[in-house]
XYZ file of C-alpha atoms in Angstrom:
174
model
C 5.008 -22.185 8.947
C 3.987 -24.927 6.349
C 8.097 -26.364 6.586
C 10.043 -23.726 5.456
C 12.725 -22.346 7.862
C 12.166 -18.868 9.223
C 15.644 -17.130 7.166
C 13.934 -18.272 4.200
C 11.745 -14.823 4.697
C 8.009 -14.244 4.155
C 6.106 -15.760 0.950
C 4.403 -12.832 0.055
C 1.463 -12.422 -2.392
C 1.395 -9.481 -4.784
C -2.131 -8.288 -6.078
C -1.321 -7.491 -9.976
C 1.890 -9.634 -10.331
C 0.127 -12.078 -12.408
C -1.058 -9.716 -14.819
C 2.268 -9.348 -16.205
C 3.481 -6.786 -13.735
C 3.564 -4.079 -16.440
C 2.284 -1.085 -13.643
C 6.269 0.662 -12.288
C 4.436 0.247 -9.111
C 3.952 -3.655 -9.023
C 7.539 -4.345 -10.174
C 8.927 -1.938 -7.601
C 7.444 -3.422 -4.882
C 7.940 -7.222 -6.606
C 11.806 -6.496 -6.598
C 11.570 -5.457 -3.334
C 9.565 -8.855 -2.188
C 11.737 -11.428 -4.604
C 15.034 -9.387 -3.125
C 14.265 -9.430 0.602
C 11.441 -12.281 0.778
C 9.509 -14.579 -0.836
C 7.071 -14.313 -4.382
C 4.303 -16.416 -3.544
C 1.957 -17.132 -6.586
C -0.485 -18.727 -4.650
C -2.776 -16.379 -2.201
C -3.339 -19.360 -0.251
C 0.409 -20.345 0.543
C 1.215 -17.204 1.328
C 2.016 -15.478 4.568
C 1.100 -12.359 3.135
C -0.262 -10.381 0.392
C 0.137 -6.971 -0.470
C -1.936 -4.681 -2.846
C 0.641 -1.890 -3.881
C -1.910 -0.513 -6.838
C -5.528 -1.501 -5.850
C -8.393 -0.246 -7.543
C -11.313 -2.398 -6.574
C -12.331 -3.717 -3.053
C -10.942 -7.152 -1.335
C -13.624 -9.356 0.432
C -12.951 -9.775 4.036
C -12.573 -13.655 2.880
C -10.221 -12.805 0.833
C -7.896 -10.217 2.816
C -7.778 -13.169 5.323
C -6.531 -15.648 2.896
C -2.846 -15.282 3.809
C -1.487 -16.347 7.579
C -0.707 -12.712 8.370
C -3.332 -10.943 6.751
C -3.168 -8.544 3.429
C -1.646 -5.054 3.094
C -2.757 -2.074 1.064
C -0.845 0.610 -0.360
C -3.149 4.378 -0.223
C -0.588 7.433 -2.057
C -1.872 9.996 0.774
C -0.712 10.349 4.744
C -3.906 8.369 5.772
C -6.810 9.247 6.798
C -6.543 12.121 4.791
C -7.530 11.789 1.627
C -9.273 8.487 1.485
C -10.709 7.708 -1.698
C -9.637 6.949 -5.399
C -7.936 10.190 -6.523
C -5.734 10.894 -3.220
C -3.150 12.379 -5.493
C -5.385 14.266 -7.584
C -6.849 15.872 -4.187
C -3.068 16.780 -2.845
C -2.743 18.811 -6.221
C -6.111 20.581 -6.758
C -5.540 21.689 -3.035
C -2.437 23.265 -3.414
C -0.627 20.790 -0.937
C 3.263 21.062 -0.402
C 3.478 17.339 0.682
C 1.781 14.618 0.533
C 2.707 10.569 1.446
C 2.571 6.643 1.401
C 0.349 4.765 3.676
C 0.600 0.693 3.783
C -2.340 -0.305 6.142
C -4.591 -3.638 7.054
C -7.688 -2.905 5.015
C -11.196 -3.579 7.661
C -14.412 -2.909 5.418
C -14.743 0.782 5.199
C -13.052 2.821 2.654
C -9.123 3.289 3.153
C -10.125 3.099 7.114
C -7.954 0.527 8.290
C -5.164 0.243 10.477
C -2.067 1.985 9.800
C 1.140 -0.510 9.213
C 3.923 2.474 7.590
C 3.589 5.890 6.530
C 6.325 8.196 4.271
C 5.892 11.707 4.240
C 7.093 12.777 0.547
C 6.917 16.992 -0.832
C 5.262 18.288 -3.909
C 7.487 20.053 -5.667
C 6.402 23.647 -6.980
C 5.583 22.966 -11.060
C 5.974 19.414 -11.047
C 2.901 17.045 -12.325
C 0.379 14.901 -10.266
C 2.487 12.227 -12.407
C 5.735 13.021 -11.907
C 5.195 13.585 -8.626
C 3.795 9.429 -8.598
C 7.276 8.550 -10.336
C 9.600 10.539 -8.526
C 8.559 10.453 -5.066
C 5.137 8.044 -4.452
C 6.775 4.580 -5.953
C 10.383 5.285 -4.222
C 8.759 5.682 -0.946
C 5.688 2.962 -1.296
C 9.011 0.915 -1.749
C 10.748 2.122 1.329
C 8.176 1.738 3.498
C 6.702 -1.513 2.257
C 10.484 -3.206 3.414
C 9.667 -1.313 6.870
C 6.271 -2.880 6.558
C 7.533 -6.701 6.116
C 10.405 -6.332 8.254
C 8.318 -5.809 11.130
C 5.670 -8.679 9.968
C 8.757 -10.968 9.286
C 9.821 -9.872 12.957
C 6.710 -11.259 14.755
C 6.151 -7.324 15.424
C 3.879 -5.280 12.601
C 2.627 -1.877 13.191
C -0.997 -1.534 13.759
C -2.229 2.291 14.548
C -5.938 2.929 14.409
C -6.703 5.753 12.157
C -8.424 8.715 13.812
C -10.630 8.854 10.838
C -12.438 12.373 12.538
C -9.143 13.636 11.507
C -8.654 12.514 8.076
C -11.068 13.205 5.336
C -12.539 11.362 1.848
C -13.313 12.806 -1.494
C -14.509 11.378 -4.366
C -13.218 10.553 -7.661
C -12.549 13.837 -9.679
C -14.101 13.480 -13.129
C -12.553 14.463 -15.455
């Protein structure tokens, strides 16, 4: 653990934090990591990174980089609705909930293992957007500290997605 004593926390890498972390989403889940853990600048010091608002594809190099491996953030209850506009989907299908996923990214699209999940409800008139501010960055938050605390234990969640029971749509043009 390159000298640094285990209370010290995890040094975590944050996809987007050096961009100046304007996106609600990166800072939330940068509090969260500079409160509990560890900000780690460098993807190659760290024990592990985490993509809260990803919206192009990690290498398998680099989701490897870090000791522990990389997590990504999907706004659906994965596998459903794997794809870029998971949100969008929830809304133009009349859903009443939706969720968070955090999961360890393999090479297929949104198909990797599950680390935490949040179930969060639509509520009746309320925006694809507010619905992202109001309930989708409170709970990515909530269940990314679930997420490290069980990586920081020695003990992170890994459930296989049962993709036959999810689905993926494409992006909705506009």
């Amino acid at each position: 653990m390159s000298g640094r004593r285990s209370t010290d926390g995890l040094a975590v890498f944050v996809y987007g934090a050096s961009d100046g972390v304007t996106q609600p989403m990166i800072q939330a889940c940068l509090g969260l990591v500079e409160k509990e853990h560890r900000h780690e600048p460098d993807i190659h010091k760290a024990d592990l990174a985490i993509a809260p608002l990803l919206t192009t594809f990690l290498a398998t190099e680099e989701i490897l980089m870090p000791r522990m491996g990389t997590l990504v953030f999907h706004p659906s209850l994965l596998p459903r609705h794997r794809g870029g506009d998971a949100i969008k989907w929830a809304f133009k299908l009349g859903e009443a909930y939706s969720g968070v996923t955090w999961f360890w990214p393999d090479e297929g699209i949104d198909s990797g293992d599950i680390c935490e999940q949040e179930v969060v409800g639509i509520l009746p008139g309320e925006s694809p957007r507010e619905f992202y501010q109001r309930a989708v960055i409170p709970a990515a938050v909530r269940s990314l500290g679930r997420a490290l605390e069980g990586v920081a234990s020695g003990m992170p969640r890994r459930v296989p997605q049962q993709l036959e029971h999810g689905s993926y749509e494409p992006r909705i043009r506009k």
